[in-house]
Coordinates of C-alpha atoms and ligand atoms in Angstrom, one line a residue:
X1 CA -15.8 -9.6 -43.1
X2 CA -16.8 -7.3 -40.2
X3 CA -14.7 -5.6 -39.5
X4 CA -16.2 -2.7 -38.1
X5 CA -16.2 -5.3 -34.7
X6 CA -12.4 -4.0 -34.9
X7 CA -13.4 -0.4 -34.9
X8 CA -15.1 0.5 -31.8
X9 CA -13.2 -1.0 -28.8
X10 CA -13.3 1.8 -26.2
X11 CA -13.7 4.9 -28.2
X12 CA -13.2 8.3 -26.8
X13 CA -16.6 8.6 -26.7
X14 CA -17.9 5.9 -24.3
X15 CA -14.4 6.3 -22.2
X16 CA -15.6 7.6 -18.7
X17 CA -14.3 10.9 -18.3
X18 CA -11.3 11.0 -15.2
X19 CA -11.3 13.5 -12.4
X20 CA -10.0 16.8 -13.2
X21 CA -6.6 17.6 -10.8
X22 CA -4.0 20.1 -10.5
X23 CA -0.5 18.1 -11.2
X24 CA 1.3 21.2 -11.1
X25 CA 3.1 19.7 -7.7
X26 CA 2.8 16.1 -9.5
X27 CA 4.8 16.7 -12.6
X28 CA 7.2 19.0 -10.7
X29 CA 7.5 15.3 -8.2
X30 CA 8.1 13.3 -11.0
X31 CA 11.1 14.9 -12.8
X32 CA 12.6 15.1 -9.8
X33 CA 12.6 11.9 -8.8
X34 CA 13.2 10.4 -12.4
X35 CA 16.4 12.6 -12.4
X36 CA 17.3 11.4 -9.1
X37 CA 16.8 7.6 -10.1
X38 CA 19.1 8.5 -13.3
X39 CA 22.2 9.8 -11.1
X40 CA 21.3 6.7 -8.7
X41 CA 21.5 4.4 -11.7
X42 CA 24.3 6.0 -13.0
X43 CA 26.8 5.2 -9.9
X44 CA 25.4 2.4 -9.3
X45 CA 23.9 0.0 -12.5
X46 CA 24.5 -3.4 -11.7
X47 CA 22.9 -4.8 -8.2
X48 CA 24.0 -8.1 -7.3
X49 CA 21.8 -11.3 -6.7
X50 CA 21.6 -10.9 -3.0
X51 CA 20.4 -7.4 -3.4
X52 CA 17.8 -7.8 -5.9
X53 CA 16.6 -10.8 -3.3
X54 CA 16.7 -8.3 -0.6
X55 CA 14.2 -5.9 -2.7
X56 CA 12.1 -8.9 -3.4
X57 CA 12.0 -10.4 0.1
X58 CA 11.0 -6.4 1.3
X59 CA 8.1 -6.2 -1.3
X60 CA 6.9 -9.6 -0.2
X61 CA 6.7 -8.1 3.1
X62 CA 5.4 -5.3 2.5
X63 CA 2.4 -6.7 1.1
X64 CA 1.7 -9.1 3.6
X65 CA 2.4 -6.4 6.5
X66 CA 0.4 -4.0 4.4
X67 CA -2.6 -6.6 4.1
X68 CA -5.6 -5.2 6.5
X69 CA -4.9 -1.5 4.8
X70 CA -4.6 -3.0 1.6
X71 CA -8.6 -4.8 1.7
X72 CA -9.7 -1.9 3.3
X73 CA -8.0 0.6 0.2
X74 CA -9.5 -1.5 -2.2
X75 CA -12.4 -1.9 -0.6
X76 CA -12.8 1.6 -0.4
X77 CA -12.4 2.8 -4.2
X78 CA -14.6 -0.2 -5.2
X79 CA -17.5 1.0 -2.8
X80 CA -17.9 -3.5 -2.2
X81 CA -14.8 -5.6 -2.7
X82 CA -14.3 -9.3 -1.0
X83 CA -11.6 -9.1 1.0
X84 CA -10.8 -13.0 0.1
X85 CA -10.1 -11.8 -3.3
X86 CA -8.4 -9.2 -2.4
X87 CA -6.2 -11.1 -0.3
X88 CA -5.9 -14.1 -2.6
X89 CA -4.5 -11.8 -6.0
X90 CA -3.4 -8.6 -4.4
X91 CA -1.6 -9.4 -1.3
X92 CA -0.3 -13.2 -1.6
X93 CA -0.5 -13.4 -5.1
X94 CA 1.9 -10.2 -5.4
X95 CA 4.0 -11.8 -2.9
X96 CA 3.8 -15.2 -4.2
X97 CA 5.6 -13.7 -7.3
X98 CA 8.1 -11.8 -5.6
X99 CA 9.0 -15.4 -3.6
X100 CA 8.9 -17.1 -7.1
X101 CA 11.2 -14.7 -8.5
X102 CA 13.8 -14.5 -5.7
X103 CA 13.9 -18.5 -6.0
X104 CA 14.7 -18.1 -9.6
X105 CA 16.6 -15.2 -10.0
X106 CA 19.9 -16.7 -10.1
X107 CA 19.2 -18.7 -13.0
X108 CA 17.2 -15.7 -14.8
X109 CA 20.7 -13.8 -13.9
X110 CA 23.1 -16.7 -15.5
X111 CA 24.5 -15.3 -18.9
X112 CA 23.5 -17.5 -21.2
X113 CA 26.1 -19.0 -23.6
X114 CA 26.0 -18.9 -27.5
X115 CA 27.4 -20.9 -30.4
X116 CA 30.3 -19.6 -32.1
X117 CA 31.9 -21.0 -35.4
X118 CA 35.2 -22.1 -34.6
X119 CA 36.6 -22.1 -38.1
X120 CA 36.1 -18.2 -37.7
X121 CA 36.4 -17.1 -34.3
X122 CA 38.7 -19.5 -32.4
X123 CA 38.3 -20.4 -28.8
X124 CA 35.9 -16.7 -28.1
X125 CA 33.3 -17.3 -26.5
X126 CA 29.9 -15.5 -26.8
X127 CA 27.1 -15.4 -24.3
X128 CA 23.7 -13.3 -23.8
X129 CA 24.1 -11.4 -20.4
X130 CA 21.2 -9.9 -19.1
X131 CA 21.7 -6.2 -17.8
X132 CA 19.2 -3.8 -16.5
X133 CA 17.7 -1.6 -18.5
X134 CA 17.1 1.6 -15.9
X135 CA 14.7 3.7 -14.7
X136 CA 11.5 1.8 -15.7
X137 CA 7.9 3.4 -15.8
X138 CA 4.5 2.0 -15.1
X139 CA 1.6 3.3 -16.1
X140 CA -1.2 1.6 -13.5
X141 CA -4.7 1.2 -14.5
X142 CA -7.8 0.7 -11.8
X143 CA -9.1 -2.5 -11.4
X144 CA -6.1 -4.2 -9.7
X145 CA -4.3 -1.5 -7.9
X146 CA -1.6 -3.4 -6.3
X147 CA -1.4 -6.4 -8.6
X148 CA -0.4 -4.6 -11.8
X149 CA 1.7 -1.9 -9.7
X150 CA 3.6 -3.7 -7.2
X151 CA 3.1 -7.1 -9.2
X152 CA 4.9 -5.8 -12.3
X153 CA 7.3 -4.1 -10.1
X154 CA 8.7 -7.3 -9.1
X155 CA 10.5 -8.9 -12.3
X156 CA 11.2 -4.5 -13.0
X157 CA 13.4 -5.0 -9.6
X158 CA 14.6 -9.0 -10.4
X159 CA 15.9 -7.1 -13.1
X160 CA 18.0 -4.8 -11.6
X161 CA 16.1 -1.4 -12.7
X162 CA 14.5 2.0 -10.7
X163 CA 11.2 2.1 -11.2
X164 CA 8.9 5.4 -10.8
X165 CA 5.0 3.6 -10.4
X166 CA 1.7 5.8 -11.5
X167 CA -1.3 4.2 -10.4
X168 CA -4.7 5.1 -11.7
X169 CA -6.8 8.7 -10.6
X170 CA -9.9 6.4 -10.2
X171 CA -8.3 4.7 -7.4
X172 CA -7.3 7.2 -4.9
X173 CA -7.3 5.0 -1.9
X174 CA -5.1 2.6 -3.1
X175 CA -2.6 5.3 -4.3
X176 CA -2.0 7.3 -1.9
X177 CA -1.4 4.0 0.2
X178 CA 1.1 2.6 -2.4
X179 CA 2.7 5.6 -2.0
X180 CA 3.1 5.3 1.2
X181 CA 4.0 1.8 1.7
X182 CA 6.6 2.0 -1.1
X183 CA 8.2 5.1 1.0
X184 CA 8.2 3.0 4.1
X185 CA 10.1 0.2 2.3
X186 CA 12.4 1.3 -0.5
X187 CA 15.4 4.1 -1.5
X188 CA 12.9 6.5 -3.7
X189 CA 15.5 6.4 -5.7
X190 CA 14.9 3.1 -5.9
X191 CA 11.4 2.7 -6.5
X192 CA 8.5 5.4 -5.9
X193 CA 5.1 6.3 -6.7
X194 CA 3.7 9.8 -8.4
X195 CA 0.1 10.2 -8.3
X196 CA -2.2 13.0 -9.9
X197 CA -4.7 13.2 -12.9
X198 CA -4.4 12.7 -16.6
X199 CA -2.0 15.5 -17.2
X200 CA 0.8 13.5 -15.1
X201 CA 0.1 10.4 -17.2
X202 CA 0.6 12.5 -20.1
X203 CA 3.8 14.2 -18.4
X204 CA 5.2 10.3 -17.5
X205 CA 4.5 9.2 -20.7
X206 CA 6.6 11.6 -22.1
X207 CA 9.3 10.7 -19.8
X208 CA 12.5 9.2 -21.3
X209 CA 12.1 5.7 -19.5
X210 CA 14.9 3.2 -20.1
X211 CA 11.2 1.2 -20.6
X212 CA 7.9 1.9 -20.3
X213 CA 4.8 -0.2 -19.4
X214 CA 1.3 0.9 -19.5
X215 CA -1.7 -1.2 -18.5
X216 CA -5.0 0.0 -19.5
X217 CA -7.3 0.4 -22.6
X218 CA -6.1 -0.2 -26.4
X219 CA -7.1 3.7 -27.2
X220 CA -5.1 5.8 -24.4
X221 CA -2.0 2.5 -25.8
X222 CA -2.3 4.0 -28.6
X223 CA -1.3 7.5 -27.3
X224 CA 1.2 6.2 -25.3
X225 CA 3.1 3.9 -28.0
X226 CA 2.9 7.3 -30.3
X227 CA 4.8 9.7 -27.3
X228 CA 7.1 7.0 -26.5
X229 CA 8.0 6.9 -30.0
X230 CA 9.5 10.4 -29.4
X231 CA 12.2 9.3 -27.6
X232 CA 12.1 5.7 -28.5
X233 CA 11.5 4.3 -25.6
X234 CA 10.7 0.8 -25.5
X235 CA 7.0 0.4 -24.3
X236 CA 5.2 -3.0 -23.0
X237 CA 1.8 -2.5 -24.0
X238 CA -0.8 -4.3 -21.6
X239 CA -4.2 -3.9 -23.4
X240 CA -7.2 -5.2 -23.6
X241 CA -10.5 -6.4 -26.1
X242 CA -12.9 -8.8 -26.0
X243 CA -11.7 -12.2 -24.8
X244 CA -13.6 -15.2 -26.1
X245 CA -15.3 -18.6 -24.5
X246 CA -15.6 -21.0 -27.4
X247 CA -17.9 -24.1 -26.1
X248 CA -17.6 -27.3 -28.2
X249 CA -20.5 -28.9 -28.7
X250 CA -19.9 -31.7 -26.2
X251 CA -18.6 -29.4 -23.6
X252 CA -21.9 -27.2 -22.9
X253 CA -23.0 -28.3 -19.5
X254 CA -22.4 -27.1 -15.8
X255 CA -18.6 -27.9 -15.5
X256 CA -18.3 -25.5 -18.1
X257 CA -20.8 -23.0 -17.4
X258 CA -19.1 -22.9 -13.7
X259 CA -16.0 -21.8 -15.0
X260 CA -17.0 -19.3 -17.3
X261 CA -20.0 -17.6 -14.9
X262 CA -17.4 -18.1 -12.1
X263 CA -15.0 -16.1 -14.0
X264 CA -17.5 -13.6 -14.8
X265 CA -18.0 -13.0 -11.5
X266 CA -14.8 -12.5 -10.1
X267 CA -14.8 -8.0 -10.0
X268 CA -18.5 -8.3 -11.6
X269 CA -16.1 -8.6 -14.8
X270 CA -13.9 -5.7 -14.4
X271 CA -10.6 -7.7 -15.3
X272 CA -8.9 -8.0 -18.7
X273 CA -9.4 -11.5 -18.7
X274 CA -13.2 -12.0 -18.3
X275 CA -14.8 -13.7 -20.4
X276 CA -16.2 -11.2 -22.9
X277 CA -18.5 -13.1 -24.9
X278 CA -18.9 -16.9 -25.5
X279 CA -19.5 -18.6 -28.6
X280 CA -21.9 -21.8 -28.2
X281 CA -23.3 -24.0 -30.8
X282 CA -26.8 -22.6 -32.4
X283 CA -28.8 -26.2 -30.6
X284 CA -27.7 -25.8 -27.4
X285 CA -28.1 -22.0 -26.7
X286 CA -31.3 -22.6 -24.5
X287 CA -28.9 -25.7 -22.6
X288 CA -26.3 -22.8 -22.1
X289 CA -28.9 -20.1 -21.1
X290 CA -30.9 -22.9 -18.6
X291 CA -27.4 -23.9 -17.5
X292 CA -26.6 -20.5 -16.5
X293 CA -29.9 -20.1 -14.3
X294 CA -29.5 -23.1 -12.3
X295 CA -25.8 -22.4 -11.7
X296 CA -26.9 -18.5 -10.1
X297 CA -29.4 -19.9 -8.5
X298 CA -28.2 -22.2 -7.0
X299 CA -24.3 -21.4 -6.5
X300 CA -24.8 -17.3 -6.3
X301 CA -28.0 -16.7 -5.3
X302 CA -28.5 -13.0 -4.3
X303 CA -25.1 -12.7 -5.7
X304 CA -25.5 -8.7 -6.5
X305 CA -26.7 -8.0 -2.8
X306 CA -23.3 -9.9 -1.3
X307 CA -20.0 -8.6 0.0
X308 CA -18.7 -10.8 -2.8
X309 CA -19.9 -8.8 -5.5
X310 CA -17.4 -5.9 -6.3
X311 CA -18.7 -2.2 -6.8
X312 CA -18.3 -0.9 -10.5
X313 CA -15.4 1.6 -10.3
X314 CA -17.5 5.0 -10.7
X315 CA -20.9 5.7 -11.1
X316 CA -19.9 7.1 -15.1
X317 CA -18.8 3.7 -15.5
X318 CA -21.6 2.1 -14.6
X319 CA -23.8 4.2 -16.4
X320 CA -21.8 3.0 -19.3
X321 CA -22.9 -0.7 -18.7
X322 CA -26.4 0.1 -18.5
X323 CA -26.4 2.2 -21.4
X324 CA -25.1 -0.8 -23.3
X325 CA -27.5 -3.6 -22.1
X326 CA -30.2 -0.9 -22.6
X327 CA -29.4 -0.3 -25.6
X328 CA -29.5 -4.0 -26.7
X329 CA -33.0 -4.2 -25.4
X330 CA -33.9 -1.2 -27.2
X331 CA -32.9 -3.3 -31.0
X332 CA -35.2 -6.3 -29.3
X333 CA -32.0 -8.5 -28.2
X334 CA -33.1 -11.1 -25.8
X335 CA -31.6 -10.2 -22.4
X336 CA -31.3 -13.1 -19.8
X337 CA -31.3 -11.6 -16.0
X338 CA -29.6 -14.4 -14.1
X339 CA -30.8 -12.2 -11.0
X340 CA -34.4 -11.9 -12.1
X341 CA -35.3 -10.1 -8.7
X342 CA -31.8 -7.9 -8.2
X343 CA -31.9 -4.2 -9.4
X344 CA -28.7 -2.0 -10.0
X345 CA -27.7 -0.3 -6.7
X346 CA -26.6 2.9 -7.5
X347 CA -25.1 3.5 -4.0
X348 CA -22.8 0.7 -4.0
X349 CA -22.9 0.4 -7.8
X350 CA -23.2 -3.2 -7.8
X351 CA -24.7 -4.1 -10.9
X352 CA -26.7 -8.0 -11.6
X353 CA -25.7 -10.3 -14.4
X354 CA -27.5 -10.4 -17.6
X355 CA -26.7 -12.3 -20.9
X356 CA -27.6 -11.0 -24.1
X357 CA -28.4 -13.4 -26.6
X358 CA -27.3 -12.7 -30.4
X359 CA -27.1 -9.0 -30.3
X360 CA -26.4 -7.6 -33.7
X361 CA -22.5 -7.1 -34.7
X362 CA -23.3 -3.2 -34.5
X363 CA -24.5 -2.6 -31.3
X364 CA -22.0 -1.5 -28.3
X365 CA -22.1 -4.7 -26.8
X366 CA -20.5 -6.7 -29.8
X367 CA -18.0 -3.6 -30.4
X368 CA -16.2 -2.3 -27.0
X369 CA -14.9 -4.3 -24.6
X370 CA -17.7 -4.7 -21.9
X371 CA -15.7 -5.0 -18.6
X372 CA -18.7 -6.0 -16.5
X373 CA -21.4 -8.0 -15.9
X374 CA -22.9 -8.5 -19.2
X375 CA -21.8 -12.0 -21.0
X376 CA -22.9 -12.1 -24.9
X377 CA -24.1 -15.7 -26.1
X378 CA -23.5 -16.0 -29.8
X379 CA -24.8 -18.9 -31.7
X380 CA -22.5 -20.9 -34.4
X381 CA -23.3 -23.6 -36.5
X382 CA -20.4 -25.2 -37.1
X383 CA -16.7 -25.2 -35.3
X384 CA -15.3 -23.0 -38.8
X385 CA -17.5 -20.2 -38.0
X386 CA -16.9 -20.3 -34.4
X387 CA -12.8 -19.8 -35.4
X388 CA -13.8 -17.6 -38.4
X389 CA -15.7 -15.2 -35.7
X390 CA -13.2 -15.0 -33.3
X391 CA -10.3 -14.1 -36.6
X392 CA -12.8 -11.0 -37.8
X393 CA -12.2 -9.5 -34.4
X394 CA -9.1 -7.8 -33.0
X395 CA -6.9 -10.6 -31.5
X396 CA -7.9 -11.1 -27.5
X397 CA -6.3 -10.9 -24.6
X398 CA -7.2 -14.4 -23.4
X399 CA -9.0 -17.0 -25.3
X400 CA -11.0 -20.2 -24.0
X401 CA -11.8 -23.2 -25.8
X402 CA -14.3 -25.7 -24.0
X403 CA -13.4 -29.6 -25.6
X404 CA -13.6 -32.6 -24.2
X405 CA -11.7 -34.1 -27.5
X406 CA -8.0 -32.4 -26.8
X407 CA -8.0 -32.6 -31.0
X408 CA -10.8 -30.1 -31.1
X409 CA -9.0 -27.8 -28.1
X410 CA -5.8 -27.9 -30.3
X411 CA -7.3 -26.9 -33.8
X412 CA -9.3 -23.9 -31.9
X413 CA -5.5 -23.0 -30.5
X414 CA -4.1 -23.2 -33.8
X415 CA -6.0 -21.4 -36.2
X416 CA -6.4 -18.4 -33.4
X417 CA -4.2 -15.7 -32.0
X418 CA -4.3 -14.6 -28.7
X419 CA -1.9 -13.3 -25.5
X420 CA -2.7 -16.2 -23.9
X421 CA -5.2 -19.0 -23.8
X422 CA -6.8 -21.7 -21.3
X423 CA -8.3 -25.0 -22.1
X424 CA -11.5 -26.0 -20.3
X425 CA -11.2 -22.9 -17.6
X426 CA -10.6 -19.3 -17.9
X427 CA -8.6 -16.5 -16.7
X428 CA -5.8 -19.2 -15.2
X429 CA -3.1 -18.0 -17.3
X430 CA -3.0 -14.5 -15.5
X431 CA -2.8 -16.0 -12.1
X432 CA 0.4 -18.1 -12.7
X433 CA 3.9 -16.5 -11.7
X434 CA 6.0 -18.7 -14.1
X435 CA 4.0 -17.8 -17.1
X436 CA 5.1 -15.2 -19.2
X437 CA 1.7 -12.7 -19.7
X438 CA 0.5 -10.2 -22.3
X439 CA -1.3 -9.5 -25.3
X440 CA -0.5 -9.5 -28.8
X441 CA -2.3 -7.0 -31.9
X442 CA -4.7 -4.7 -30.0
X443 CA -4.6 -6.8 -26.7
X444 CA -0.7 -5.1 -26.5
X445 CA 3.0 -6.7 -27.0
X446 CA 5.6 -7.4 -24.1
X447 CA 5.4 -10.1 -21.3
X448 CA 5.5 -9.4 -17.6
X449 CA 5.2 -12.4 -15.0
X450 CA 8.1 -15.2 -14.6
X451 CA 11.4 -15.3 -16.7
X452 CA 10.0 -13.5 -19.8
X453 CA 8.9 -10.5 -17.2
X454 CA 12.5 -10.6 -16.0
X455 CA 13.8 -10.8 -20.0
X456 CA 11.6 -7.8 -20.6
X457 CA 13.0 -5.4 -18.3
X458 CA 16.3 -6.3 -18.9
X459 CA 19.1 -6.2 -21.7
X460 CA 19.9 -8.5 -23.5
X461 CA 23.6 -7.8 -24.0
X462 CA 25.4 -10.1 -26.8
X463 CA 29.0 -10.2 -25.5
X464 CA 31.6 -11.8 -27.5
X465 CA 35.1 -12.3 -25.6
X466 CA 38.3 -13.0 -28.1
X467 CA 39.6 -15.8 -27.9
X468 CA 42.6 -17.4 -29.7
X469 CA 43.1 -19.4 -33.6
X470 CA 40.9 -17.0 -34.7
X471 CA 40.3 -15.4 -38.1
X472 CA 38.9 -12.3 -37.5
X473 CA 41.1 -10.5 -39.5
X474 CA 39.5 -11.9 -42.9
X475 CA 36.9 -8.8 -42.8
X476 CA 39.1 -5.8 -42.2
X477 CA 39.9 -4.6 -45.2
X478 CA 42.0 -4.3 -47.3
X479 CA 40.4 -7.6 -48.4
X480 CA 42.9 -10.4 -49.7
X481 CA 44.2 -13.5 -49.0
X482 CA 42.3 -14.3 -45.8
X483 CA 38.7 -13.4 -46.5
X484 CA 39.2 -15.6 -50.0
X485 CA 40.3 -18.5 -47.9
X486 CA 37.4 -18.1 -45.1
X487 CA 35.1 -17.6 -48.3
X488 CA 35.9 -20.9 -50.3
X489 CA 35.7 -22.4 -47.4
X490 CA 32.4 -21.6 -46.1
X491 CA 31.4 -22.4 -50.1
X492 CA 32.7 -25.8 -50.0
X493 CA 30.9 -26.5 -46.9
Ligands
NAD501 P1 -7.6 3.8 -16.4 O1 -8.7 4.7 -16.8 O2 -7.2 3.7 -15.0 O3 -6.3 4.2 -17.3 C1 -5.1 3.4 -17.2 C2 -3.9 4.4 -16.9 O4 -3.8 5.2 -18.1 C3 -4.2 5.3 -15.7 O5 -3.0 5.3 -14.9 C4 -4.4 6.6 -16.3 O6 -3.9 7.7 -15.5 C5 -3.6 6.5 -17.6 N1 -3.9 7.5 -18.6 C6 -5.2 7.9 -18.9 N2 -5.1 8.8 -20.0 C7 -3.8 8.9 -20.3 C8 -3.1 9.6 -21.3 N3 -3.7 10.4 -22.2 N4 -1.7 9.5 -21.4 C9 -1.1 8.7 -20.5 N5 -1.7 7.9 -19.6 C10 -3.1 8.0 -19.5 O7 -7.9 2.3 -16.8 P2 -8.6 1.8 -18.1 O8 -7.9 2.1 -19.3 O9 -10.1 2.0 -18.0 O10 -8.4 0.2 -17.8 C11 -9.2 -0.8 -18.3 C12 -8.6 -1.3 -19.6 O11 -7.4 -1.9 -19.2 C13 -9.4 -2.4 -20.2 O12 -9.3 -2.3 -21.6 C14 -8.7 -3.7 -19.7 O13 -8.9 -4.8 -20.5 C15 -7.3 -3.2 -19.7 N6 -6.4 -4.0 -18.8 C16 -5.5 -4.7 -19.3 C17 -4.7 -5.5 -18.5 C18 -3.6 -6.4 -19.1 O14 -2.8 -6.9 -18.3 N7 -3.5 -6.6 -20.4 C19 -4.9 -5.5 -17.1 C20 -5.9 -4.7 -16.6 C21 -6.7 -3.9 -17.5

């Protein structure tokens, strides 16, 4: 078993390091407006339907209002960033969700009814009512500012909580507009926004949240599960790892090579859901690796020299991606360019797209998550090993079978673990509003998005109401002749 492959994701080591910055003022913000969102909670726990549409309707407008400010924030931290993109995922797609969730929140809100044995407890009635939880956290990583701050933020709101957001100290533009925007729409004891270095994440983890969720890599999860365990607060736990593409061998050709390279593409990798590395039968690497060529030629030519092609976050992260594809050329792995004439532009640290071809299970590529353009090709010989490689690894984020036969999709499902999964496309199951996302081992626990995003920042309150003909009495003690009659009962069926 390797299982060293489980070891290295995102050590300390290869982490790039964060801005240093004075949180002094930060921390000092932060308590303050936590206890101020406590008190507010306090007099005032339960918002109705209409209000919690309200909240939604506002954040949906504030992102579309927001939208020219919002490419240009993005745009800035990113160095290059399309501004289709960003207004496809972080503007509509944000307020897509908020529209979804104000059309369903009345059913999300319905107490939900439970059986109860009438023999035992009469005419009561027991039902599931879902309550807010309180003043939420979340702990915002870079690569989607507004989509896993604001996005989040909306089933935290359909749910009837404060929530204090802290985006990421590699994204300074689109913090301090966040900030803003969220002052310009909402209560801040309602909903606001800290921002600062890694000593306030520390200080807000620490925080005693009615829930926490943190985005970001398995290693600082780890650290935040272990401070929230302090206080026991309940933490969602949005991670990441290495996300598979598994190609049956009658699905290697250009429908699927356009998903998985078009996936790739989309932040030059940086998203949790990239395809990480793709598994493709021994015979028909070279089809793959000629597939790929012809698809950047000829659909992405130039691509690293485009406005399409976003900037690595910093320049220590992308000295990080070169010093893993150099370090697989230095063991003698073959390394595809799929840009054979693009160089790394260090001033707008756009980076090509290479593939490595079977690098050894030790080297960096094969142990961290690579979040950018770098795709690993490894071979398999037969559908077993394919499965058997993916289970000696942590369990992904997303997984990605390629199958024309659905039998051969559904046996890759089954014998695999993952957050979530797609079948003959990638990435799809983090774009959908009614479909509960996350991860699951190392790739995190907790759902956001859709009804289970609503379930997870709420309550789940079991409330029984009496009823009558009951016999509740049978197990108060002192016990005697009506626990023996409920007993023999419930023996003789
Ligand atoms: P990052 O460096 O921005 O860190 C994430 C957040 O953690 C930031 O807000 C940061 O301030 C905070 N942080 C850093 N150190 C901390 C500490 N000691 N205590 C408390 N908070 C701390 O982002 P990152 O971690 O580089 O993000 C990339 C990772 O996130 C990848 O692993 C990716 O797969 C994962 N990710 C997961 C999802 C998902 O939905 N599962 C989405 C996006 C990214």
């Amino acid at each position: 078993m390797r299982r060293h492959r489980k070891a290295r994701i995102m050590t300390a080591t290869h982490r790039p390091s964060a801005p240093t910055i004075d949180d002094t003022e930060a921390i000092r913000r932060l308590r303050e407006s936590f206890a101020r969102q406590q008190a507010a909670f306090a007099k005032d726990p339960y918002p109705s339907l209409a209000q919690r549409q309200e909240q939604l309707g506002a954040l949906a407008a504030m992102m579309v209002g927001n939208r020219d400010r919002i490419r240009r924030a993005v745009s800035e931290d990113f160095s290059v960033h399309p501004e289709l993109f960003t207004d496809l995922v972080e503007v509509l797609g944000v307020a897509g969700r908020a529209a979804y969730a104000a059309e369903q929140l009345a059913n999300w809100m319905t107490p939900e009814a439970r059986f109860t044995d009438p023999g035992l407890y009469g005419s009561a009635q027991a039902a599931i009512r879902y309550q807010p939880k309180g003043v939420v956290g979340n702990i915002v990583p870079w690569n989607f500012p507004f989509d896993l701050s604001v996005g989040p933020l909306v089933e935290m709101l359909a749910a009837g909580n404060r929530v204090i957001l802290k985006p990421s100290e590699f994204t300074p533009a689109c913090g301090e507009l966040l900030k803003e925007m969220i002052a310009a729409t909402f209560d801040e004891d309602r909903v606001t926004v800290v921002t600062g270095g890694v000593d306030l994440a520390r200080a807000f983890s620490q925080q005693r949240w009615d829930h926490l969720l943190y985005t970001g890599n398995p290693e600082v999860g780890r650290l935040i599960a272990m401070e929230a365990a302090k206080n026991l607060v309940p933490v969602t736990l949005e991670l990441g790892g290495k996300c598979p593409a598994v190609l049956a061998p009658d699905s290697v050709d250009a429908t699927s090579v356009e998903q998985i390279l078009g996936t790739k593409l989309i932040k030059n990798g940086q998203m949790c859901i990239s395809v990480d590395y793709c598994l493709v039968p021994r015979n028909k690497i070279d089809d793959f690796v000629g597939l790929a060529q012809t698809h950047m030629a000829e659909r992405a030519p130039s691509f690293s020299e485009t406005g399409d092609c976003t900037g690595i976050i910093t320049e220590r992260h992308l000295d990080r991606l070169i010093d893993l594809l150099e370090e697989a050329r230095d063991a003698g792995c073959t390394i595809v360019e799929l840009e054979p004439a693009a160089k790394v532009d260090r001033a707008s640290r756009r980076m090509p797209l290479s593939l490595i071809l079977d690098p050894a299970d030790d080297l960096g590529v094969m142990q961290e998550e690579i979040f950018g353009p770098i795709l690993v090709v490894k071979p398999y010989d037969s559908i077993d090993e394919a499965i058997t490689h993916v289970n000696e690894g942590e369990r992904p984020l997303g997984l990605y079978v390629f199958a024309k036969d659905e039998a051969v999709a559904d046996d890759v499902l089954t014998r695999t673990s993952s957050g979530g999964a797609c079948v003959n496309t990638c990435a799809v199951q983090g774009a959908l509003p009614a479909l509960g996302f996350g991860g699951v081992g190392t790739s995190g626990n907790g759902r956001h998005h859709g009804i289970e995003g609503f379930r997870e920042f709420s309550n789940p309150r079991g409330v029984v109401t009496r009823g009558e003909g009951d016999l509740i009495q049978a197990l108060y003690p002192p016990y005697g002749e009506v626990a023996q009659a409920v007993v023999t009962a419930a023996l003789n069926g």
